[in-house]
Tab-separated table of C-alpha atoms in Angstrom:
chain	number	residue	atom	x	y	z
A	1	MET	CA	1.217	10.449	-23.367
A	2	ALA	CA	-1.650	10.679	-20.872
A	3	VAL	CA	-2.939	7.321	-19.626
A	4	LYS	CA	-6.656	7.409	-18.873
A	5	ASN	CA	-6.942	4.314	-16.659
A	6	ALA	CA	-4.384	4.692	-13.892
A	7	HIS	CA	-4.179	1.874	-11.360
A	8	MET	CA	-3.651	2.930	-7.754
A	9	VAL	CA	-2.626	-0.669	-6.984
A	10	SER	CA	-0.609	-2.249	-9.798
A	11	LYS	CA	-2.742	-4.566	-11.916
A	12	SER	CA	0.185	-6.904	-12.600
A	13	TYR	CA	0.596	-7.303	-8.843
A	14	ILE	CA	-3.055	-7.966	-7.914
A	15	ARG	CA	-3.352	-10.480	-10.756
A	16	ALA	CA	-2.102	-13.061	-8.230
A	17	TRP	CA	-5.469	-12.717	-6.423
A	18	ALA	CA	-7.538	-13.304	-9.592
A	19	ASP	CA	-9.474	-16.504	-10.287
A	20	GLU	CA	-9.583	-18.413	-13.562
A	21	ARG	CA	-11.883	-15.719	-14.973
A	22	ASN	CA	-9.412	-12.980	-13.953
A	23	VAL	CA	-11.802	-11.681	-11.288
A	24	VAL	CA	-10.918	-10.365	-7.826
A	25	ASP	CA	-12.972	-9.015	-4.943
A	26	VAL	CA	-12.642	-5.257	-4.438
A	27	ILE	CA	-13.760	-2.920	-1.668
A	28	ASP	CA	-13.784	0.785	-2.451
A	29	LEU	CA	-13.742	2.484	0.950
A	30	GLN	CA	-14.184	5.947	-0.504
A	31	HIS	CA	-17.569	5.042	-1.955
A	32	GLY	CA	-18.487	2.446	0.666
A	33	ARG	CA	-19.124	-0.443	-1.677
A	34	GLY	CA	-17.679	-3.798	-2.625
A	35	TYR	CA	-17.917	-5.723	-5.864
A	36	PRO	CA	-16.216	-8.355	-8.053
A	37	SER	CA	-14.023	-6.886	-10.774
A	38	SER	CA	-11.559	-7.894	-13.427
A	39	TYR	CA	-8.087	-7.282	-12.043
A	40	MET	CA	-7.493	-5.238	-15.205
A	41	SER	CA	-10.002	-2.594	-14.123
A	42	ALA	CA	-9.745	-2.828	-10.329
A	43	THR	CA	-8.450	0.231	-8.407
A	44	VAL	CA	-8.572	2.398	-11.540
A	45	VAL	CA	-8.830	6.193	-11.451
A	46	SER	CA	-8.969	8.489	-14.476
A	47	TYR	CA	-5.688	10.151	-15.410
A	48	GLY	CA	-4.362	9.606	-11.894
A	49	TYR	CA	-0.710	10.172	-12.756
A	50	GLU	CA	-1.028	13.047	-15.219
A	51	PRO	CA	0.294	16.246	-13.549
A	52	GLU	CA	-1.245	19.617	-14.393
A	53	VAL	CA	1.462	21.909	-13.010
A	54	LEU	CA	4.695	19.928	-13.040
A	55	THR	CA	6.157	18.475	-16.218
A	56	ARG	CA	7.724	15.200	-15.101
A	57	ASP	CA	6.174	12.036	-16.571
A	58	LEU	CA	5.064	10.215	-13.423
A	59	GLU	CA	3.253	7.481	-15.361
A	60	ARG	CA	6.485	6.671	-17.192
A	61	ASP	CA	8.438	6.589	-13.919
A	62	TYR	CA	5.947	4.207	-12.344
A	63	GLY	CA	5.868	2.082	-15.479
A	64	ARG	CA	9.617	1.574	-15.316
A	65	ILE	CA	9.437	0.600	-11.650
A	66	GLU	CA	6.706	-1.940	-12.422
A	67	ASP	CA	8.580	-3.316	-15.440
A	68	ARG	CA	11.551	-4.118	-13.202
A	69	GLY	CA	9.692	-4.972	-10.017
A	70	ILE	CA	6.972	-7.348	-11.198
A	71	PRO	CA	9.347	-9.925	-12.793
A	72	ALA	CA	11.344	-9.975	-9.542
A	73	ILE	CA	8.155	-10.445	-7.508
A	74	VAL	CA	7.163	-13.331	-9.795
A	75	LYS	CA	10.548	-14.946	-9.106
A	76	LEU	CA	9.955	-14.576	-5.360
A	77	ARG	CA	6.570	-16.263	-5.704
A	78	LYS	CA	8.276	-19.175	-7.444
A	79	GLY	CA	10.883	-19.507	-4.706
A	80	TYR	CA	13.908	-18.192	-6.570
A	81	THR	CA	16.708	-16.256	-4.891
A	82	LEU	CA	17.001	-12.714	-6.200
A	83	THR	CA	20.122	-10.910	-7.295
A	84	ALA	CA	21.060	-7.605	-5.678
A	85	VAL	CA	19.650	-5.758	-8.689
A	86	GLU	CA	16.364	-7.661	-8.454
A	87	ARG	CA	16.104	-6.959	-4.740
A	88	SER	CA	16.553	-3.265	-5.463
A	89	ALA	CA	13.765	-3.514	-8.047
A	90	VAL	CA	11.417	-5.035	-5.436
A	91	VAL	CA	12.297	-2.359	-2.866
A	92	ALA	CA	11.588	0.362	-5.431
A	93	PHE	CA	8.233	-1.311	-6.176
A	94	LEU	CA	7.342	-1.423	-2.466
A	95	ASP	CA	8.312	2.238	-2.112
A	96	MET	CA	6.068	3.121	-5.053
A	97	HIS	CA	3.207	1.090	-3.563
A	98	LEU	CA	3.651	2.885	-0.245
A	99	ASP	CA	3.801	6.254	-1.993
A	100	ARG	CA	0.622	5.681	-3.958
A	101	GLY	CA	-1.142	4.396	-0.879
A	102	ARG	CA	-0.617	7.648	1.009
A	103	TYR	CA	-2.787	9.431	-1.560
A	104	ALA	CA	-5.151	6.639	-2.622
A	105	ASP	CA	-8.215	8.375	-1.172
A	106	GLN	CA	-7.257	11.829	-2.486
A	107	THR	CA	-7.486	11.356	-6.235
A	108	LYS	CA	-9.955	14.234	-6.605
A	109	VAL	CA	-8.387	16.571	-4.049
A	110	ARG	CA	-6.911	19.731	-5.496
A	111	VAL	CA	-4.564	21.979	-3.489
A	112	PRO	CA	-4.134	25.712	-4.223
A	113	ALA	CA	-0.558	26.757	-4.994
A	114	LEU	CA	1.516	29.653	-6.279
A	115	VAL	CA	3.784	28.875	-9.216
A	116	VAL	CA	6.826	31.042	-9.898
A	117	LYS	CA	7.461	31.176	-13.648
A	118	SER	CA	10.725	32.024	-15.350
A	119	GLY	CA	11.266	35.753	-15.097
A	120	GLY	CA	9.661	35.863	-11.657
A	121	ARG	CA	6.028	35.922	-12.762
A	122	ILE	CA	3.692	34.315	-10.186
A	123	GLU	CA	0.584	32.397	-11.173
A	124	HIS	CA	-2.163	30.779	-9.145
A	125	ALA	CA	-2.594	27.054	-9.778
A	126	GLU	CA	-4.100	23.907	-8.321
A	127	LEU	CA	-2.062	20.799	-7.671
A	128	ASN	CA	-3.707	17.509	-8.596
A	129	LEU	CA	-2.820	14.023	-7.375
A	130	ALA	CA	0.156	13.569	-9.715
A	131	ASP	CA	1.594	16.979	-8.826
A	132	ARG	CA	1.372	16.179	-5.132
A	133	LEU	CA	2.931	12.748	-5.594
A	134	LEU	CA	5.835	14.324	-7.427
A	135	LEU	CA	6.323	17.045	-4.831
A	136	SER	CA	6.130	14.532	-1.980
A	137	GLN	CA	9.259	12.843	-3.307
A	138	SER	CA	11.294	15.783	-2.016
A	139	ILE	CA	9.756	15.840	1.474
A	140	ARG	CA	12.426	14.683	3.908
A	141	ASP	CA	10.081	13.429	6.633
A	142	VAL	CA	8.347	10.931	4.314
A	143	LEU	CA	9.518	7.344	4.797
A	144	ARG	CA	11.506	6.072	1.821
A	145	LEU	CA	12.158	2.340	1.867
A	146	THR	CA	14.920	2.850	-0.685
A	147	THR	CA	16.999	4.604	2.001
A	148	LEU	CA	16.910	1.738	4.521
A	149	GLY	CA	19.288	-0.674	2.787
A	150	LEU	CA	16.634	-3.399	2.675
A	151	GLU	CA	18.571	-5.215	-0.045
A	152	GLN	CA	21.069	-6.276	2.631
A	153	TRP	CA	18.484	-7.397	5.198
A	154	PRO	CA	17.342	-11.048	5.476
A	155	TRP	CA	14.560	-11.949	3.027
A	156	GLN	CA	12.110	-14.831	3.376
A	157	ILE	CA	8.699	-15.942	2.121
A	158	ARG	CA	6.159	-16.988	4.747
A	159	GLU	CA	3.251	-19.244	3.849
A	160	VAL	CA	0.078	-17.549	5.120
A	161	ASN	CA	-3.320	-18.578	3.785
A	162	GLY	CA	-6.090	-16.108	2.995
A	163	LEU	CA	-4.051	-12.922	2.658
A	164	ILE	CA	-5.749	-9.826	1.319
A	165	THR	CA	-3.971	-6.785	-0.065
A	166	GLY	CA	-4.678	-3.145	-0.774
A	167	ASP	CA	-3.104	0.252	-1.117
A	168	GLY	CA	-1.868	-0.046	2.487
A	169	ALA	CA	-0.356	-3.515	2.174
A	170	VAL	CA	3.257	-2.468	2.794
A	171	LEU	CA	3.646	-2.747	6.579
A	172	VAL	CA	6.621	-1.527	8.566
A	173	TRP	CA	7.279	-2.978	11.990
A	174	ARG	CA	9.262	-1.782	15.003
A	175	SER	CA	10.231	-3.838	18.051
A	176	THR	CA	9.004	-1.011	20.309
A	177	ASP	CA	7.443	2.405	19.803
A	178	GLY	CA	10.081	4.866	18.670
A	179	ALA	CA	12.581	2.180	17.676
A	180	ASP	CA	14.053	1.904	14.204
A	181	ILE	CA	12.170	-0.131	11.614
A	182	SER	CA	13.128	-3.777	12.035
A	183	THR	CA	10.817	-5.537	9.547
A	184	VAL	CA	8.919	-4.809	6.352
A	185	THR	CA	6.157	-7.164	5.175
A	186	PHE	CA	4.197	-7.313	1.939
A	187	PRO	CA	1.716	-9.920	0.623
A	188	LEU	CA	2.930	-11.395	-2.655
A	189	SER	CA	-0.167	-13.530	-3.203
A	190	PRO	CA	-3.118	-14.882	-1.180
A	191	THR	CA	-0.744	-17.457	0.356
A	192	GLN	CA	2.691	-15.788	0.378
A	193	LEU	CA	4.024	-13.047	2.617
A	194	LEU	CA	7.342	-11.361	1.875
A	195	VAL	CA	9.248	-10.682	5.105
A	196	ILE	CA	12.299	-8.415	4.990
A	197	GLY	CA	14.286	-8.050	8.205
A	198	GLN	CA	13.690	-9.605	11.612
A	199	ASN	CA	11.315	-12.535	11.994
A	200	PRO	CA	7.820	-11.518	13.117
A	201	PRO	CA	5.846	-13.966	15.294
A	202	ASP	CA	4.809	-17.164	13.543
A	203	ASP	CA	1.491	-17.785	15.236
A	204	VAL	CA	-2.219	-17.618	14.497
A	205	ARG	CA	-2.666	-14.197	16.123
A	206	PHE	CA	-0.035	-12.617	13.901
A	207	LYS	CA	-1.557	-14.129	10.769
A	208	LEU	CA	-4.999	-12.830	11.720
A	209	LEU	CA	-3.539	-9.419	12.548
A	210	LEU	CA	-2.029	-9.097	9.073
A	211	ASN	CA	-5.351	-8.835	7.259
A	212	VAL	CA	-6.726	-6.471	9.904
A	213	LEU	CA	-3.743	-4.176	9.423
A	214	HIS	CA	-3.861	-4.434	5.624
A	215	ALA	CA	-7.481	-3.247	5.778
A	216	GLU	CA	-6.836	-0.547	8.384
A	217	LYS	CA	-3.832	0.888	6.561
A	218	SER	CA	-5.554	0.921	3.179
A	219	ARG	CA	-7.011	4.339	2.502
A	220	ARG	CA	-9.307	3.366	-0.347
A	221	TRP	CA	-8.704	0.007	-2.014
A	222	ILE	CA	-8.858	-3.473	-0.487
A	223	VAL	CA	-8.405	-6.467	-2.802
A	224	GLY	CA	-8.931	-10.159	-2.098
A	225	ALA	CA	-9.402	-13.460	-3.865
A	226	ARG	CA	-12.909	-14.011	-5.244
A	227	GLY	CA	-15.396	-14.765	-2.474
A	228	THR	CA	-13.130	-13.720	0.416
A	229	LEU	CA	-14.249	-10.133	1.113
A	230	ASN	CA	-17.496	-9.262	2.864
A	231	PHE	CA	-18.978	-6.545	0.666
A	232	ASN	CA	-21.592	-5.710	3.309
A	233	HIS	CA	-18.844	-4.350	5.535
A	234	ALA	CA	-17.721	-1.769	2.978
A	235	ALA	CA	-20.336	0.860	3.818
A	236	VAL	CA	-19.884	0.324	7.564
A	237	ILE	CA	-16.098	0.767	7.355
A	238	ALA	CA	-16.436	3.829	5.138
A	239	ALA	CA	-19.000	5.442	7.434
A	240	GLY	CA	-16.808	4.789	10.461
A	241	ARG	CA	-13.843	6.499	8.839
A	242	VAL	CA	-15.880	9.575	7.925
A	243	GLN	CA	-17.161	9.890	11.492
A	244	GLY	CA	-13.664	9.339	12.866
């Protein structure tokens, strides 16, 4: 069944940034504006995961990943050690978050395509966001966290105050340019950073860099705790990206 309000950043995840009234700060870089919003309606696009050409139920797939991943993320926030199955659920969630983020600013983009029907008949079509997300899953050059064996890497939770998040919040780190990925980080809450792999620096510069990178890597949506985002910067950032 088609779901009208599709969240580009999982609502159950960003709930950790909400205040007692369930409100978060949101910056929409595509429209150059910032505003407070209920976490239930933040980062929503209409029918974002409803394909027009392909037949696979992407909304159902994502729902299953969230149903397994969010409880494991909640356990991490509470300091529990995860089982191998739960770690796999978190990695799948991070991979989904990364996948969505690649297309977060392209929800209205439509790509011309030729569709070969049974019997060899060819039809012209347009791929929407969901179609492109589904097709991207077969592209070999796209990074898939599920192929890295992250479940076997060291996992830890770093305490970092004032973290923001967004559609680009999954960060991959390399010791040097061209080296293999050595670390994956992801904010679990405004004060908790999941670190998978090698230890990144534990200093003030690194902590400040995190939010800068979360904002830079996010294509459309930036989310923070109420009162932490400067809405006046939204239009400036958006204008700079268009000019760039």
